[in-house]
CSV table of C-alpha atoms and ligand atoms in Angstrom, one decimal:
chain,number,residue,atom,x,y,z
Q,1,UNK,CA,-7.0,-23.2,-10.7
Q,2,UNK,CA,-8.7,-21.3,-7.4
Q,3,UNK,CA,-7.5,-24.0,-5.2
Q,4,UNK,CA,-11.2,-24.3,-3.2
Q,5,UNK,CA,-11.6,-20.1,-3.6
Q,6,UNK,CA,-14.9,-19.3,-5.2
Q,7,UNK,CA,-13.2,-16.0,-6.7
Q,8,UNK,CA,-9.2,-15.4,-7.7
Q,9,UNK,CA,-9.5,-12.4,-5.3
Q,10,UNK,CA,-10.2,-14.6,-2.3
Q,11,UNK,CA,-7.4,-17.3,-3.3
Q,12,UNK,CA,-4.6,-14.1,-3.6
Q,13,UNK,CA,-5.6,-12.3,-0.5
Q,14,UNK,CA,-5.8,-15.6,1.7
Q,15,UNK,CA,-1.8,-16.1,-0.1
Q,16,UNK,CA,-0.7,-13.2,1.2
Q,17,UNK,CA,1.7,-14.8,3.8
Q,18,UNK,CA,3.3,-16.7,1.5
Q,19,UNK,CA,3.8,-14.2,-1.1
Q,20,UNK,CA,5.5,-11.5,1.6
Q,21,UNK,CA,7.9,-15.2,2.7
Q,22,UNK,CA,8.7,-15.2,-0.5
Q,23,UNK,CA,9.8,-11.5,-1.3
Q,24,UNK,CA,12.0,-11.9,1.7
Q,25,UNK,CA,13.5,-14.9,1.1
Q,26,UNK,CA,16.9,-14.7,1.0
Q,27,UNK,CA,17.7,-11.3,0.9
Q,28,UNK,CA,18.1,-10.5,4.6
Q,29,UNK,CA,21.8,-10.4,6.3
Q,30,UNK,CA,22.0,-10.7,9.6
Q,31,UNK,CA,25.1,-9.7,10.0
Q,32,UNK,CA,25.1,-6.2,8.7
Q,33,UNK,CA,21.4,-6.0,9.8
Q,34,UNK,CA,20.8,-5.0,5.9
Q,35,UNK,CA,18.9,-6.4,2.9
Q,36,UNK,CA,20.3,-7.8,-0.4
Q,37,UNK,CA,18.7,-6.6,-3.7
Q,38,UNK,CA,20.5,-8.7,-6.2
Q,39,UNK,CA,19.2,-6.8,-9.4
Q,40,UNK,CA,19.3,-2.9,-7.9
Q,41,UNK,CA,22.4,-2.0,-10.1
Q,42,UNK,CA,23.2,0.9,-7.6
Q,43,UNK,CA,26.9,1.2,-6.0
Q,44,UNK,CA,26.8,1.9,-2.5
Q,45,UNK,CA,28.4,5.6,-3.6
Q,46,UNK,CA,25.8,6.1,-5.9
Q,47,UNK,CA,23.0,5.1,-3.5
Q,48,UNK,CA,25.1,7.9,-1.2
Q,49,UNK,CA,24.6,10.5,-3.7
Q,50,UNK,CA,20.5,10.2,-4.5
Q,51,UNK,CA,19.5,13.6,-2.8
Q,52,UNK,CA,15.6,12.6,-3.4
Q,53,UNK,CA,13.1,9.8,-4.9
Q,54,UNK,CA,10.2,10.0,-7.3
Q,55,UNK,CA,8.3,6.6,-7.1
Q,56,UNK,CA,6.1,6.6,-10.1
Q,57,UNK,CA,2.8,4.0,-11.0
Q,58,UNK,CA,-0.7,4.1,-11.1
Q,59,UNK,CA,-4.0,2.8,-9.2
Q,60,UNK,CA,-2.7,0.6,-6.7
Q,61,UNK,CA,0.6,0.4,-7.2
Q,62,UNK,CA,0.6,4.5,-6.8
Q,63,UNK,CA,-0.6,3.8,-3.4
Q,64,UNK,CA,1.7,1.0,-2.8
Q,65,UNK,CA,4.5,3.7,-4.1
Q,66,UNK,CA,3.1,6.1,-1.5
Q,67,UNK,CA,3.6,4.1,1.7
Q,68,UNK,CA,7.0,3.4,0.1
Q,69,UNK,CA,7.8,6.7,-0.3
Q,70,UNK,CA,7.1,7.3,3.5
Q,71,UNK,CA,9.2,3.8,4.5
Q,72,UNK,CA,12.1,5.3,2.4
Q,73,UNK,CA,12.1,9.1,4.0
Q,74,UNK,CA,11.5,7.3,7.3
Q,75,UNK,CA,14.4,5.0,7.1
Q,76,UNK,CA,16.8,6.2,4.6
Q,77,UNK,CA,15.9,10.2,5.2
Q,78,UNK,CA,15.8,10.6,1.7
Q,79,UNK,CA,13.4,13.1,0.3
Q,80,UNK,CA,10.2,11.2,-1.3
Q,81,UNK,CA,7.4,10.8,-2.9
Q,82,UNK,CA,5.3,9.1,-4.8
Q,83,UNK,CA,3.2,11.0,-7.9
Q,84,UNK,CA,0.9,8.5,-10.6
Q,85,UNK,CA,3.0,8.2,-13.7
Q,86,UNK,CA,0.0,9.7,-15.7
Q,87,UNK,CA,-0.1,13.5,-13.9
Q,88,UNK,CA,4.0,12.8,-14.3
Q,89,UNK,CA,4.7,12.5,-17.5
Q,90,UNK,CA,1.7,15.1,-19.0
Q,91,UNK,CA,3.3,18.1,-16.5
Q,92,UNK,CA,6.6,18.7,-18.1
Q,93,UNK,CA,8.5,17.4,-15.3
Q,94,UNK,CA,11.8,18.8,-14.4
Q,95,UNK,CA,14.8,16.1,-14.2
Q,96,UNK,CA,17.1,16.3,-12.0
Q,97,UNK,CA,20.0,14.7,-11.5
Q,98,UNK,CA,20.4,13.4,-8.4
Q,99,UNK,CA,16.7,11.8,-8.0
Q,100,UNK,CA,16.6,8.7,-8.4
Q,101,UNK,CA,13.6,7.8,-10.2
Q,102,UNK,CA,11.6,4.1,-9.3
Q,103,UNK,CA,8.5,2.8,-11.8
Q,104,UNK,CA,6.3,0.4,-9.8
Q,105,UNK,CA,3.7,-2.1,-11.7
Q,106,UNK,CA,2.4,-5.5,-11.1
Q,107,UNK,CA,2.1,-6.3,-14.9
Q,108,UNK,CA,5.0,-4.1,-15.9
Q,109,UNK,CA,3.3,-3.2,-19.2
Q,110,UNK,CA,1.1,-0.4,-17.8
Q,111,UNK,CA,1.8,2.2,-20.5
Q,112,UNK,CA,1.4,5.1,-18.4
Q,113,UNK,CA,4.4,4.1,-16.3
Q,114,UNK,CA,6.5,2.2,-19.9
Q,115,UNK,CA,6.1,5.8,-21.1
Q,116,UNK,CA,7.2,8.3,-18.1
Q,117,UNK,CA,10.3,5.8,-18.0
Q,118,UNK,CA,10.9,6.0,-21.1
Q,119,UNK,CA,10.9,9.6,-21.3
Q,120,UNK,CA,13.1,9.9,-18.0
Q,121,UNK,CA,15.8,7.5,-19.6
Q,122,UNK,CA,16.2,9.7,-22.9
Q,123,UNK,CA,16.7,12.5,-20.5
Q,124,UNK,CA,19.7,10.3,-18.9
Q,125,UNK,CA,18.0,9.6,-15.7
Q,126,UNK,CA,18.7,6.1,-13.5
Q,127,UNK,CA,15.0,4.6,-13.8
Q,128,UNK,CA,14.3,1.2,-11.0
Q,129,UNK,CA,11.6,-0.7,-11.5
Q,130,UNK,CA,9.9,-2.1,-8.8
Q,131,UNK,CA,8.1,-4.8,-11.0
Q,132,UNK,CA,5.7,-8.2,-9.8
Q,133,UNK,CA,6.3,-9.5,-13.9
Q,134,UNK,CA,9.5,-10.8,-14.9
Q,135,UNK,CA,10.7,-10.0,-17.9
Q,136,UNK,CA,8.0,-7.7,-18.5
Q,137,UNK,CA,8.3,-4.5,-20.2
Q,138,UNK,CA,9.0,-1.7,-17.8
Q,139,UNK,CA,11.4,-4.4,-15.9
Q,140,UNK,CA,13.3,-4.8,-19.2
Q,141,UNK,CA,13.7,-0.8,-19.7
Q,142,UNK,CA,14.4,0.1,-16.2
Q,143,UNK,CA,18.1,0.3,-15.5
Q,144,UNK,CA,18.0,-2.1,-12.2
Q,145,UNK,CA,15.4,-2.8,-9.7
Q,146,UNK,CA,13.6,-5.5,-7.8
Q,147,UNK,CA,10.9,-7.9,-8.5
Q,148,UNK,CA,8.0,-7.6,-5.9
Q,149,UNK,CA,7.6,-11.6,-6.1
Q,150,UNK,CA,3.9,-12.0,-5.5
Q,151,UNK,CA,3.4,-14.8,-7.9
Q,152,UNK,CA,0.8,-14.6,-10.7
Q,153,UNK,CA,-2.4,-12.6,-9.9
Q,154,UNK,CA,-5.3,-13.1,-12.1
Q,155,UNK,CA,-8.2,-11.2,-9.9
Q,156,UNK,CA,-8.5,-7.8,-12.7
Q,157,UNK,CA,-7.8,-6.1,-8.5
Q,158,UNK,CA,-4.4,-6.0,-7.0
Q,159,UNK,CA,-4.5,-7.4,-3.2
Q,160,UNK,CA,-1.4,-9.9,-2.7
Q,161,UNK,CA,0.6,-8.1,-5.2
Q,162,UNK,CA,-0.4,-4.4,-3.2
Q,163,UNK,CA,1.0,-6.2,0.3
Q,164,UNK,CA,4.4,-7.5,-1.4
Q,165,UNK,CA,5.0,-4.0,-3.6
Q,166,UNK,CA,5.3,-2.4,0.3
Q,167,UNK,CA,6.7,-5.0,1.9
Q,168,UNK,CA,9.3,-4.4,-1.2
Q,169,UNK,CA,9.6,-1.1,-1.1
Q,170,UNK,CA,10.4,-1.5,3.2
Q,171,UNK,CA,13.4,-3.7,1.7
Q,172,UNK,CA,14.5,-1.0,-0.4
Q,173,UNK,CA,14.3,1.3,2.1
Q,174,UNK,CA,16.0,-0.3,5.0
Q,175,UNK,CA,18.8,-1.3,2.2
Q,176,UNK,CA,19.6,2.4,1.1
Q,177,UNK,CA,18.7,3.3,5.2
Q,178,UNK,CA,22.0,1.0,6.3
Q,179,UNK,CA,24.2,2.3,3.3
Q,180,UNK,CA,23.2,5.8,5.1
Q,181,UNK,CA,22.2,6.8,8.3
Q,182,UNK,CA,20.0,3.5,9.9
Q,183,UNK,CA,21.8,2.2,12.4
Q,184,UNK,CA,22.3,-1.5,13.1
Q,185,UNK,CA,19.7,-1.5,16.0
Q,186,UNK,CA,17.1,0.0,13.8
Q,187,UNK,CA,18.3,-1.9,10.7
Q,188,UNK,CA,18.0,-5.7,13.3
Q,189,UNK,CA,14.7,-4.1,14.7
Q,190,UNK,CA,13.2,-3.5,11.0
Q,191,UNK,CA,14.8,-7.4,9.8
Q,192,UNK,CA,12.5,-8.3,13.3
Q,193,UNK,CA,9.3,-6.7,12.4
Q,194,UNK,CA,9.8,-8.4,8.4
Q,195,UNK,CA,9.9,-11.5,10.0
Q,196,UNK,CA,7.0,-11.2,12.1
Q,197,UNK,CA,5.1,-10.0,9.2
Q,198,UNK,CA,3.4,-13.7,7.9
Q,199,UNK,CA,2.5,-15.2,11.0
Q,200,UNK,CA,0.8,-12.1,11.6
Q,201,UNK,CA,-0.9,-12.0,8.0
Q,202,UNK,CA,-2.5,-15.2,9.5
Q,203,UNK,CA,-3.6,-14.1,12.3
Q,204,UNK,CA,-5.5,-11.6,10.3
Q,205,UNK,CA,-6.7,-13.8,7.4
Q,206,UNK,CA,-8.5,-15.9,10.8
Q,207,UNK,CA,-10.4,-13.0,11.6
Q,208,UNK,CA,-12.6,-13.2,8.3
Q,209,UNK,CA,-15.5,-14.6,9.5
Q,210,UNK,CA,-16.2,-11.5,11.6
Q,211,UNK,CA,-14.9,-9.3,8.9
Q,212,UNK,CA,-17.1,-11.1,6.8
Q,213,UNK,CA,-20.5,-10.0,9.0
Q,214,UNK,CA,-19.1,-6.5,9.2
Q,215,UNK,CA,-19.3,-5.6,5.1
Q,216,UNK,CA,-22.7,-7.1,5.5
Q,217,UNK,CA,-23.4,-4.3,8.4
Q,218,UNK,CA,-22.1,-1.9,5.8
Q,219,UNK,CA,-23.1,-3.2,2.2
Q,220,UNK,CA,-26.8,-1.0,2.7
Q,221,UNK,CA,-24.5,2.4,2.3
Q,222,UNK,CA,-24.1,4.5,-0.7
Q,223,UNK,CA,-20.8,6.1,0.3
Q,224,UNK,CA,-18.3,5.6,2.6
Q,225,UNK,CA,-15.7,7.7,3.7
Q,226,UNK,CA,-11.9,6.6,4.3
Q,227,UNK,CA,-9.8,8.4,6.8
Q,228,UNK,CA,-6.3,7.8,8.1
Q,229,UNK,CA,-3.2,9.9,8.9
Q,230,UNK,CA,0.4,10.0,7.7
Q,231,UNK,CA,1.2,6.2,7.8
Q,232,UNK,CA,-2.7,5.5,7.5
Q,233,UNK,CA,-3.8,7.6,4.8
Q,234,UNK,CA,-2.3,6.0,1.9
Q,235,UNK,CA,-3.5,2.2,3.6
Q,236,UNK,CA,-7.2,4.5,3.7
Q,237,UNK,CA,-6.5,6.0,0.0
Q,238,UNK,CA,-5.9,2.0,-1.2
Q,239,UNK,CA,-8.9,0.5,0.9
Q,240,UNK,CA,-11.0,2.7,-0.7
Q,241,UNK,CA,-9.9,2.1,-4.1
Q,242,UNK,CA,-10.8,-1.7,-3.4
Q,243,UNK,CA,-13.9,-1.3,-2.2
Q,244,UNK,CA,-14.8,1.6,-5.2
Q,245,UNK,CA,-13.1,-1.2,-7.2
Q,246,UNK,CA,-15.2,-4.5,-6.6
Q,247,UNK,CA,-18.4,-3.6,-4.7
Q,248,UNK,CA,-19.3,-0.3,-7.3
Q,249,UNK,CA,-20.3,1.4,-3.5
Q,250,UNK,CA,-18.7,5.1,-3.7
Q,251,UNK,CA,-16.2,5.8,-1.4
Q,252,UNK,CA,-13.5,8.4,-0.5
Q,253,UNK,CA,-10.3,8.7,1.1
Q,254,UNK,CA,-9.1,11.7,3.5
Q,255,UNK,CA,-6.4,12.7,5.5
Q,256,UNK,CA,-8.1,12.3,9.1
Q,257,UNK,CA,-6.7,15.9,9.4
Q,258,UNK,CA,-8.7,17.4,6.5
Q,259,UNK,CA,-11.5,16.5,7.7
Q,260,UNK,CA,-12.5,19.9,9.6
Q,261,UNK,CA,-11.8,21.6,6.5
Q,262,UNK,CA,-14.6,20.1,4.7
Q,263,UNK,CA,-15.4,16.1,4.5
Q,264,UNK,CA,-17.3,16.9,8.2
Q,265,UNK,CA,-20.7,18.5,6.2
Q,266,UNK,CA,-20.8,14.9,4.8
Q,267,UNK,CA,-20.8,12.6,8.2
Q,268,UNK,CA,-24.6,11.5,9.3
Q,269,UNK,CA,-26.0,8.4,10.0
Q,270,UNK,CA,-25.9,6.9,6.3
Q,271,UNK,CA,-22.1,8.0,5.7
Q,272,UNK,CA,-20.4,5.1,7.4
Q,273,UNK,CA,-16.5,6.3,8.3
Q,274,UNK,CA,-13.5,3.6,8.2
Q,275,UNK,CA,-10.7,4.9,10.1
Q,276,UNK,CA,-7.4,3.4,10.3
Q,277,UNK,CA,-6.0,4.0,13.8
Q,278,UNK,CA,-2.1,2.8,14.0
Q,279,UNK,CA,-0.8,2.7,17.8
Q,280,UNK,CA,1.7,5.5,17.4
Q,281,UNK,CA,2.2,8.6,18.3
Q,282,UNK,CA,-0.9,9.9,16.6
Q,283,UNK,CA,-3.1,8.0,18.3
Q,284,UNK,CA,-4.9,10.6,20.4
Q,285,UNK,CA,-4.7,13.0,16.9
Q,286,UNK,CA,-6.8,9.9,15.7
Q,287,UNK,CA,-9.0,9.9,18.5
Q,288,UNK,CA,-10.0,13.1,18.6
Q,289,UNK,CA,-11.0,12.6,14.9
Q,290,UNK,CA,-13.2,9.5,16.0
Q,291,UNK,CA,-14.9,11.9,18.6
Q,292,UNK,CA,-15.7,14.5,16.0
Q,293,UNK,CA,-17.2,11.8,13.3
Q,294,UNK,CA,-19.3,10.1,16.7
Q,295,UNK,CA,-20.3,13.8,18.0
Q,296,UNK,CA,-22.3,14.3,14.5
Q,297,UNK,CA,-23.9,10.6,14.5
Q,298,UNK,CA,-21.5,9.0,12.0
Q,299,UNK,CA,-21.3,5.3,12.1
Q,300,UNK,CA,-17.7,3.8,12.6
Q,301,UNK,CA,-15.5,1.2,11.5
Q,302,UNK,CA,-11.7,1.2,12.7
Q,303,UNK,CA,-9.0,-1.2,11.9
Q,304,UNK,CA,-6.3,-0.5,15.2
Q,305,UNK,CA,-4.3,-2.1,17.3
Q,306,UNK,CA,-6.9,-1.9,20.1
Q,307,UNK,CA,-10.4,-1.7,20.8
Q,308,UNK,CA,-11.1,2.0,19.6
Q,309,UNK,CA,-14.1,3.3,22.2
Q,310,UNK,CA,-15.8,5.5,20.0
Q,311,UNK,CA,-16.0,3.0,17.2
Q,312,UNK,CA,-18.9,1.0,16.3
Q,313,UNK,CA,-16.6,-1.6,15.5
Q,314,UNK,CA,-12.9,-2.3,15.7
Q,315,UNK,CA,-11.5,-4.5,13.6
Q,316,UNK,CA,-8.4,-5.1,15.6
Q,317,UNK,CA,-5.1,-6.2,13.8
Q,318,UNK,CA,-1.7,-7.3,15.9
Q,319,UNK,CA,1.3,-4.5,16.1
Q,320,UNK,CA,4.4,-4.9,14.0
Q,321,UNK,CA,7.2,-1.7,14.3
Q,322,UNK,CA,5.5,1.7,13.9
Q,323,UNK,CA,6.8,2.3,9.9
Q,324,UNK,CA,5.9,-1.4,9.2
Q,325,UNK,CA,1.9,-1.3,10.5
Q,326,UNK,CA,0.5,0.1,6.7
Q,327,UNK,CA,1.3,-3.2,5.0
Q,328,UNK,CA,-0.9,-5.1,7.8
Q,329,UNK,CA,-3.4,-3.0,8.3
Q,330,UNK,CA,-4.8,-3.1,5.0
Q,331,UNK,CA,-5.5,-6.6,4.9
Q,332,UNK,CA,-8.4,-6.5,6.9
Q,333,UNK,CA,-10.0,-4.1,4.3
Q,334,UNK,CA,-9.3,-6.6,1.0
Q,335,UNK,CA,-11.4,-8.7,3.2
Q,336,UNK,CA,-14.2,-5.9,3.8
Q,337,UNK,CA,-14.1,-5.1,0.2
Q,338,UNK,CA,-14.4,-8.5,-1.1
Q,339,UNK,CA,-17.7,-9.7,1.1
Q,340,UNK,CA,-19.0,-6.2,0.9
Q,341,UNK,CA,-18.8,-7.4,-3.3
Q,342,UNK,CA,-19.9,-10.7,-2.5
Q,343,UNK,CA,-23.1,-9.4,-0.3
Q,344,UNK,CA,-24.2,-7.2,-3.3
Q,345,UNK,CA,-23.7,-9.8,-5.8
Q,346,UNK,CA,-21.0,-8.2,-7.7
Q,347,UNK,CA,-18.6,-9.6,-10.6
Q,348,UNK,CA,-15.9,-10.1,-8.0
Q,349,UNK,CA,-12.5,-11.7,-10.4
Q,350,UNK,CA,-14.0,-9.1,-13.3
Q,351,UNK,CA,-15.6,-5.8,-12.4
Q,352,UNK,CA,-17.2,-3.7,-14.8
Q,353,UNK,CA,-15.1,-1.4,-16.8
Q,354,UNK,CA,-11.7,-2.8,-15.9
Q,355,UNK,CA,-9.2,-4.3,-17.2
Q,356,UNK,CA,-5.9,-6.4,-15.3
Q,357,UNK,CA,-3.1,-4.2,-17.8
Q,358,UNK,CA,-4.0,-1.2,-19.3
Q,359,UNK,CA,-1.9,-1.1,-22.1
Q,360,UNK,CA,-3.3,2.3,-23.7
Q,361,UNK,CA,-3.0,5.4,-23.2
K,1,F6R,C1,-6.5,-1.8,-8.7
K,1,F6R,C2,-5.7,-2.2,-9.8
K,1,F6R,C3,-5.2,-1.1,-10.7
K,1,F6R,C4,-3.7,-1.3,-11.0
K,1,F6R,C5,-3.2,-0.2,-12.0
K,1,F6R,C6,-1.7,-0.4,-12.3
K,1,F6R,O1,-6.9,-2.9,-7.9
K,1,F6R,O2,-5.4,-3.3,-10.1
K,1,F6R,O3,-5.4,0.2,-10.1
K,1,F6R,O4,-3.0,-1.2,-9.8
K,1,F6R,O5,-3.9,-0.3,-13.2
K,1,F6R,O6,-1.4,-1.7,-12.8
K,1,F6R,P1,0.1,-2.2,-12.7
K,1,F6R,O7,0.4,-2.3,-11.3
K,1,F6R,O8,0.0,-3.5,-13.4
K,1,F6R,O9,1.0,-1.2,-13.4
């Protein structure tokens, strides 16, 4: 049932603030300005002892693992990062002790990430899942974890499930932050910005229409380019993928710093730029990147906080706290991808070549 959608992807991104309601609700605690993850099985000594974190999944759920991996050395100043569980579990890894290692996958059957846990478990390493499927199979094998809580999604692409994974992973992070050094202000600050997060998924879902003409602007182009810094460049890595995903139009994601070091012998008129410009303290390092991508007649699209000058077009998105912004400014982009799709006429609920699990190898 699409509920008056024409496509599954446009009911599950325009559910989004109900989904991230519903992965909060509940767990927050005033009191101690912490979170509550039922199902974590970790002591507050152990979660003491983790010296680092591997977050480990694939496609978009990598990328949802990657802006986690920042929330979690952000708030918790633990070590981390996020690697797909494919590269992972072909490299030999070496296990160590004291990481503590998290899966993360909407269907929790993708056997790229059921086999790298596997494989850390018979080395006798504590395996979380960070799981959307209850019951499913990398939730059963993991040894505690969290469910992401996004309700079903059918579209083969991940939007809602994407936004609740991160807004997961910020609850993870600001629990194992207040068992260590987060102090209360930052822990009620964070528990703030959570709250404020589905009134301002709203706010953005209203902006559609205009999003809407934008991808039409852009649909013509043959490749675009994605570019975004530290917070930004995983939200640029996952907007890519979702355009790539359901509109078959090429496009690649950068680290706005890399650009000078090659990407630049690409930017003319025809290789449109979307730039994710977060209103913190890299905003002139942004900036200047804009003014480099203009000076060589590149077109612009940036999703900020404010109207960015040497944009074409801003697609302007309200302010949340600094380490929260990623999991808003995203949304805009589901939107871009889905009526860039819809423009070209594309298979939107079943792209070519893809599949919702992928259960093989
Ligand atoms: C992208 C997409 C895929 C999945 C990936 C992992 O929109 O849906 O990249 O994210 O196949 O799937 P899960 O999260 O089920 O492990």
């Amino acid at each position: 049932d699409m509920g008056g959608h024409d496509t599954y992807m446009h009911k599950e991104i325009a559910e989004q603030a109900e989904a991230v309601d519903r992965v909060l609700r509940g767990r927050i605690d005033d009191r101690f300005a912490t979170v509550h993850l039922g199902g974590l099985n970790l002591e507050p000594g152990e979660a003491r002892r983790v010296r680092r974190i591997k977050i480990l999944g694939c496609g978009t759920s990598y990328h949802a693992g990657q802006i986690g991996a920042q929330l979690i050395e952000e708030l918790a100043r633990i070590p981390s990062d996020a690697e797909p569980a494919s590269e992972f579990r072909y490299r030999n890894p070496v296990v160590d002790p004291d990481t503590l290692y998290v899966a993360v996958s909407q269907s929790g059957e993708t056997y790229d990430v059921l086999a790298a846990v596997q494989e850390l478990k018979r080395k006798g390493a504590r395996v979380l899942g960070v799981v959307n499927v209850v019951g499913s199979a990398i939730a059963r094998e993991a040894d505690g974890g969290t469910y992401v809580h996004a309700g079903p999604e059918v579209c083969v692409v991940s939007t809602k499930c994407f936004t609740n994974t991160v807004v997961a992973f910020a609850l993870l992070a600001l629990h194992l932050g207040r068992i260590r050094d987060l102090s209360v202000s930052d822990g009620k600050r964070i528990i703030e910005g959570l709250r404020r997060l589905p009134g301002q998924i709203d706010e953005i879902l209203k902006t559609e229409p205009e999003i809407k003409k934008l991808a039409r602007e852009y649909a013509d182009a043959k490749s675009m380019l994605f570019i975004g810094r530290v917070r930004g460049y995983p939200v640029a890595r996952e907007a890519s993928l979702k355009l790539k995903e359901v509109s078959y139009i090429h496009a690649e994601a950068y680290p706005a710093s890399e650009l000078k070091h090659g990407p630049l012998a690409l930017i003319e008129p025809a290789m449109p730029t979307v730039a994710i410009v977060p209103d913190d303290d890299l905003l002139e390092k942004n900036r200047a990147a804009l003014e480099e991508i203009k000076a060589r007649s590149g077109r612009i699209l940036a999703v900020a906080h404010q109207v960015q000058e040497k944009a074409d077009h801003t697609i302007v998105v309200p302010k949340n706290e600094d380490e929260l912004d990623p999991i808003l400014m995203g949304i805009p982009l589901q939107l871009f991808a889905y009526h860039t799709a819809l423009a070209l006429g594309r298979d939107i609920d079943k792209p070519r070549n893809l599949a919702k699990s992928v259960t093989v190898e």
